[in-house]
Amino acid sequence: MRVITLEADGAAADVAPGERLELRLPENAGTGYQWVLDTPDPPLRVVGETLHPAADRAGGTGEHRFVLDADQPGEVTLVARHARPWAPETELRRFRFTVRVG
């Protein structure tokens, strides 16, 4: 599995068909802000999502992880939005990430 930590907008990666990709985004769930990954188009498919809180201290920054499978050749730009789910207009950050499968 290829692991990619998103820290800036506009990143890109090349993966092979059949490869699994894990996107990691820094998150402090105690603030109410969560990462939402807009539903990707083929060639990617979300197969898992987990939150890993900070182990060293309460309220610390953990990671929100999305696991995606690259099912077929193609290219897609994923959009990850950091906002409060009940108030999307509160968006703090947005990352765009391009994945080329081939």
Short mmCIF file of N, CA and C in Angstrom, two decimals:
data_model
loop_
_atom_site.label_atom_id
_atom_site.label_comp_id
_atom_site.label_asym_id
_atom_site.label_seq_id
_atom_site.Cartn_x
_atom_site.Cartn_y
_atom_site.Cartn_z
N MET A 1 0.85 -1.18 0.00
CA MET A 1 0.00 0.00 0.00
C MET A 1 0.89 1.23 0.00
N ARG A 2 0.57 2.17 -0.85
CA ARG A 2 1.29 3.44 -0.90
C ARG A 2 0.63 4.41 0.07
N VAL A 3 1.42 5.04 0.94
CA VAL A 3 0.92 5.99 1.94
C VAL A 3 1.33 7.38 1.51
N ILE A 4 0.36 8.31 1.49
CA ILE A 4 0.63 9.69 1.12
C ILE A 4 0.02 10.59 2.19
N THR A 5 0.83 11.46 2.77
CA THR A 5 0.36 12.42 3.75
C THR A 5 0.16 13.75 3.04
N LEU A 6 -1.08 14.23 3.04
CA LEU A 6 -1.38 15.50 2.37
C LEU A 6 -1.12 16.65 3.31
N GLU A 7 -0.25 17.55 2.88
CA GLU A 7 0.06 18.73 3.67
C GLU A 7 -0.03 20.00 2.85
N ALA A 8 -0.24 19.87 1.54
CA ALA A 8 -0.32 21.03 0.67
C ALA A 8 -1.26 20.74 -0.49
N ASP A 9 -1.85 21.78 -1.03
CA ASP A 9 -2.75 21.67 -2.17
C ASP A 9 -1.95 21.40 -3.44
N GLY A 10 -2.54 20.63 -4.33
CA GLY A 10 -1.94 20.43 -5.65
C GLY A 10 -0.99 19.27 -5.78
N ALA A 11 -0.93 18.39 -4.80
CA ALA A 11 -0.04 17.23 -4.89
C ALA A 11 -0.55 16.25 -5.94
N ALA A 12 0.33 15.35 -6.39
CA ALA A 12 -0.05 14.35 -7.39
C ALA A 12 0.74 13.07 -7.15
N ALA A 13 0.17 11.97 -7.64
CA ALA A 13 0.85 10.69 -7.53
C ALA A 13 0.46 9.81 -8.70
N ASP A 14 1.39 8.93 -9.07
CA ASP A 14 1.14 7.91 -10.08
C ASP A 14 1.07 6.57 -9.38
N VAL A 15 0.04 5.78 -9.68
CA VAL A 15 -0.11 4.46 -9.10
C VAL A 15 -0.44 3.46 -10.20
N ALA A 16 -0.23 2.21 -9.90
CA ALA A 16 -0.52 1.15 -10.87
C ALA A 16 -1.95 0.64 -10.65
N PRO A 17 -2.59 0.16 -11.72
CA PRO A 17 -3.91 -0.46 -11.54
C PRO A 17 -3.82 -1.60 -10.52
N GLY A 18 -4.78 -1.68 -9.64
CA GLY A 18 -4.79 -2.70 -8.60
C GLY A 18 -4.09 -2.28 -7.33
N GLU A 19 -3.39 -1.14 -7.35
CA GLU A 19 -2.66 -0.67 -6.17
C GLU A 19 -3.62 0.00 -5.18
N ARG A 20 -3.28 -0.10 -3.90
CA ARG A 20 -4.05 0.54 -2.82
C ARG A 20 -3.30 1.78 -2.37
N LEU A 21 -4.05 2.83 -2.10
CA LEU A 21 -3.50 4.13 -1.74
C LEU A 21 -4.14 4.56 -0.42
N GLU A 22 -3.31 5.06 0.52
CA GLU A 22 -3.84 5.59 1.77
C GLU A 22 -3.48 7.07 1.87
N LEU A 23 -4.50 7.92 1.93
CA LEU A 23 -4.30 9.35 2.12
C LEU A 23 -4.40 9.65 3.60
N ARG A 24 -3.42 10.40 4.12
CA ARG A 24 -3.41 10.78 5.54
C ARG A 24 -3.48 12.30 5.64
N LEU A 25 -4.41 12.78 6.45
CA LEU A 25 -4.60 14.21 6.64
C LEU A 25 -4.58 14.53 8.13
N PRO A 26 -3.87 15.59 8.56
CA PRO A 26 -3.83 15.93 9.98
C PRO A 26 -5.20 16.42 10.46
N GLU A 27 -5.65 15.90 11.62
CA GLU A 27 -6.97 16.28 12.11
C GLU A 27 -7.01 16.24 13.63
N ASN A 28 -7.67 17.24 14.21
CA ASN A 28 -7.94 17.26 15.64
C ASN A 28 -9.46 17.20 15.78
N ALA A 29 -9.98 16.01 16.00
CA ALA A 29 -11.43 15.80 16.02
C ALA A 29 -12.13 16.60 17.12
N GLY A 30 -11.43 16.98 18.15
CA GLY A 30 -12.05 17.73 19.25
C GLY A 30 -12.52 19.12 18.85
N THR A 31 -12.07 19.63 17.72
CA THR A 31 -12.47 20.96 17.28
C THR A 31 -13.80 20.94 16.54
N GLY A 32 -14.27 19.76 16.16
CA GLY A 32 -15.51 19.66 15.39
C GLY A 32 -15.26 19.68 13.89
N TYR A 33 -14.04 20.01 13.48
CA TYR A 33 -13.71 20.01 12.05
C TYR A 33 -13.26 18.61 11.65
N GLN A 34 -13.78 18.15 10.52
CA GLN A 34 -13.43 16.82 10.02
C GLN A 34 -13.11 16.90 8.54
N TRP A 35 -12.28 15.98 8.09
CA TRP A 35 -11.98 15.88 6.67
C TRP A 35 -13.10 15.11 5.97
N VAL A 36 -13.55 15.64 4.86
CA VAL A 36 -14.52 14.98 4.01
C VAL A 36 -13.89 14.86 2.63
N LEU A 37 -13.88 13.66 2.10
CA LEU A 37 -13.32 13.42 0.77
C LEU A 37 -14.48 13.34 -0.20
N ASP A 38 -14.53 14.30 -1.15
CA ASP A 38 -15.59 14.24 -2.15
C ASP A 38 -15.52 12.89 -2.85
N THR A 39 -16.65 12.33 -3.16
CA THR A 39 -16.71 11.00 -3.76
C THR A 39 -15.88 10.97 -5.03
N PRO A 40 -14.86 10.11 -5.05
CA PRO A 40 -14.01 10.07 -6.24
C PRO A 40 -14.71 9.36 -7.40
N ASP A 41 -14.34 9.78 -8.59
CA ASP A 41 -14.80 9.11 -9.80
C ASP A 41 -13.84 7.97 -10.08
N PRO A 42 -14.26 7.04 -10.95
CA PRO A 42 -13.28 6.04 -11.38
C PRO A 42 -12.08 6.78 -11.95
N PRO A 43 -10.90 6.33 -11.76
CA PRO A 43 -10.49 4.96 -11.48
C PRO A 43 -10.30 4.64 -10.00
N LEU A 44 -10.68 5.55 -9.07
CA LEU A 44 -10.49 5.29 -7.64
C LEU A 44 -11.80 4.96 -6.95
N ARG A 45 -11.69 4.18 -5.86
CA ARG A 45 -12.84 3.79 -5.07
C ARG A 45 -12.43 3.80 -3.60
N VAL A 46 -13.19 4.51 -2.76
CA VAL A 46 -12.92 4.54 -1.31
C VAL A 46 -13.34 3.20 -0.72
N VAL A 47 -12.41 2.54 -0.01
CA VAL A 47 -12.71 1.24 0.60
C VAL A 47 -12.60 1.28 2.13
N GLY A 48 -12.15 2.42 2.67
CA GLY A 48 -12.04 2.53 4.12
C GLY A 48 -11.75 3.94 4.56
N GLU A 49 -12.13 4.24 5.80
CA GLU A 49 -11.89 5.56 6.38
C GLU A 49 -11.78 5.39 7.89
N THR A 50 -10.71 5.91 8.49
CA THR A 50 -10.52 5.81 9.93
C THR A 50 -9.93 7.10 10.49
N LEU A 51 -10.15 7.32 11.77
CA LEU A 51 -9.55 8.43 12.48
C LEU A 51 -8.59 7.86 13.50
N HIS A 52 -7.35 8.36 13.49
CA HIS A 52 -6.32 7.91 14.43
C HIS A 52 -5.96 9.10 15.32
N PRO A 53 -6.51 9.14 16.54
CA PRO A 53 -6.21 10.27 17.43
C PRO A 53 -4.76 10.28 17.85
N ALA A 54 -4.32 11.43 18.32
CA ALA A 54 -2.95 11.56 18.82
C ALA A 54 -2.77 10.66 20.03
N ALA A 55 -1.71 9.90 20.06
CA ALA A 55 -1.48 8.96 21.15
C ALA A 55 -0.77 9.61 22.34
N ASP A 56 -0.09 10.73 22.07
CA ASP A 56 0.75 11.30 23.12
C ASP A 56 0.03 12.24 24.08
N ARG A 57 -1.11 12.82 23.65
CA ARG A 57 -1.81 13.73 24.56
C ARG A 57 -3.24 13.95 24.09
N ALA A 58 -4.12 14.20 25.04
CA ALA A 58 -5.52 14.49 24.71
C ALA A 58 -5.60 15.81 23.95
N GLY A 59 -6.43 15.85 22.93
CA GLY A 59 -6.60 17.08 22.16
C GLY A 59 -5.52 17.32 21.13
N GLY A 60 -4.56 16.41 21.01
CA GLY A 60 -3.49 16.59 20.03
C GLY A 60 -3.96 16.28 18.62
N THR A 61 -3.13 16.60 17.67
CA THR A 61 -3.48 16.36 16.28
C THR A 61 -3.21 14.92 15.91
N GLY A 62 -4.24 14.28 15.40
CA GLY A 62 -4.13 12.91 14.92
C GLY A 62 -4.16 12.89 13.40
N GLU A 63 -4.65 11.79 12.84
CA GLU A 63 -4.73 11.67 11.39
C GLU A 63 -6.08 11.09 10.98
N HIS A 64 -6.61 11.63 9.92
CA HIS A 64 -7.78 11.07 9.27
C HIS A 64 -7.24 10.33 8.05
N ARG A 65 -7.59 9.07 7.90
CA ARG A 65 -7.04 8.25 6.82
C ARG A 65 -8.15 7.74 5.92
N PHE A 66 -7.91 7.89 4.61
CA PHE A 66 -8.81 7.36 3.60
C PHE A 66 -8.04 6.33 2.80
N VAL A 67 -8.62 5.14 2.62
CA VAL A 67 -8.00 4.08 1.83
C VAL A 67 -8.77 3.96 0.53
N LEU A 68 -8.03 4.00 -0.59
CA LEU A 68 -8.64 3.93 -1.91
C LEU A 68 -7.99 2.85 -2.75
N ASP A 69 -8.79 2.21 -3.57
CA ASP A 69 -8.28 1.23 -4.53
C ASP A 69 -8.27 1.85 -5.91
N ALA A 70 -7.18 1.62 -6.64
CA ALA A 70 -7.06 2.06 -8.04
C ALA A 70 -7.52 0.89 -8.90
N ASP A 71 -8.76 0.97 -9.37
CA ASP A 71 -9.36 -0.16 -10.08
C ASP A 71 -8.99 -0.28 -11.55
N GLN A 72 -8.74 0.84 -12.20
CA GLN A 72 -8.51 0.81 -13.65
C GLN A 72 -7.69 2.02 -14.06
N PRO A 73 -7.12 2.02 -15.25
CA PRO A 73 -6.34 3.18 -15.70
C PRO A 73 -7.22 4.42 -15.83
N GLY A 74 -6.62 5.56 -15.60
CA GLY A 74 -7.32 6.84 -15.71
C GLY A 74 -6.70 7.88 -14.81
N GLU A 75 -7.35 9.04 -14.72
CA GLU A 75 -6.86 10.13 -13.89
C GLU A 75 -8.04 10.79 -13.21
N VAL A 76 -7.86 11.16 -11.94
CA VAL A 76 -8.91 11.85 -11.19
C VAL A 76 -8.27 12.82 -10.21
N THR A 77 -8.96 13.92 -9.96
CA THR A 77 -8.53 14.87 -8.94
C THR A 77 -9.47 14.75 -7.75
N LEU A 78 -8.91 14.35 -6.61
CA LEU A 78 -9.68 14.23 -5.38
C LEU A 78 -9.71 15.59 -4.69
N VAL A 79 -10.81 15.86 -3.99
CA VAL A 79 -10.93 17.09 -3.21
C VAL A 79 -11.25 16.70 -1.77
N ALA A 80 -10.37 17.11 -0.84
CA ALA A 80 -10.57 16.88 0.58
C ALA A 80 -10.88 18.23 1.23
N ARG A 81 -12.00 18.30 1.94
CA ARG A 81 -12.42 19.55 2.58
C ARG A 81 -12.42 19.37 4.09
N HIS A 82 -11.86 20.35 4.81
CA HIS A 82 -11.80 20.31 6.27
C HIS A 82 -12.84 21.31 6.79
N ALA A 83 -13.97 20.79 7.29
CA ALA A 83 -15.08 21.65 7.71
C ALA A 83 -15.88 20.95 8.80
N ARG A 84 -16.80 21.70 9.38
CA ARG A 84 -17.74 21.10 10.33
C ARG A 84 -18.88 20.50 9.51
N PRO A 85 -19.18 19.21 9.72
CA PRO A 85 -20.18 18.54 8.89
C PRO A 85 -21.55 19.22 8.90
N TRP A 86 -21.92 19.82 10.01
CA TRP A 86 -23.22 20.47 10.11
C TRP A 86 -23.21 21.90 9.56
N ALA A 87 -22.03 22.42 9.22
CA ALA A 87 -21.92 23.79 8.72
C ALA A 87 -20.82 23.85 7.65
N PRO A 88 -21.11 23.36 6.42
CA PRO A 88 -20.07 23.28 5.39
C PRO A 88 -19.43 24.63 5.05
N GLU A 89 -20.13 25.73 5.34
CA GLU A 89 -19.55 27.05 5.04
C GLU A 89 -18.39 27.40 5.95
N THR A 90 -18.13 26.57 6.96
CA THR A 90 -17.04 26.83 7.90
C THR A 90 -15.72 26.22 7.42
N GLU A 91 -15.64 25.85 6.17
CA GLU A 91 -14.45 25.18 5.64
C GLU A 91 -13.17 25.96 5.99
N LEU A 92 -12.21 25.24 6.58
CA LEU A 92 -10.93 25.84 6.95
C LEU A 92 -9.88 25.64 5.86
N ARG A 93 -9.84 24.42 5.34
CA ARG A 93 -8.81 24.07 4.35
C ARG A 93 -9.43 23.19 3.27
N ARG A 94 -8.75 23.18 2.13
CA ARG A 94 -9.15 22.32 1.03
C ARG A 94 -7.88 21.89 0.31
N PHE A 95 -7.78 20.58 0.09
CA PHE A 95 -6.65 20.03 -0.67
C PHE A 95 -7.18 19.38 -1.93
N ARG A 96 -6.52 19.63 -3.04
CA ARG A 96 -6.77 18.91 -4.27
C ARG A 96 -5.58 18.00 -4.51
N PHE A 97 -5.88 16.78 -4.92
CA PHE A 97 -4.85 15.77 -5.07
C PHE A 97 -5.15 14.97 -6.33
N THR A 98 -4.23 15.00 -7.28
CA THR A 98 -4.43 14.30 -8.55
C THR A 98 -3.76 12.93 -8.52
N VAL A 99 -4.52 11.93 -8.93
CA VAL A 99 -4.00 10.55 -9.00
C VAL A 99 -4.11 10.06 -10.43
N ARG A 100 -2.98 9.61 -10.96
CA ARG A 100 -2.94 9.03 -12.30
C ARG A 100 -2.70 7.52 -12.15
N VAL A 101 -3.63 6.73 -12.67
CA VAL A 101 -3.53 5.28 -12.60
C VAL A 101 -3.20 4.79 -14.00
N GLY A 102 -2.08 4.07 -14.09
CA GLY A 102 -1.73 3.58 -15.42
C GLY A 102 -0.42 2.87 -15.47
#
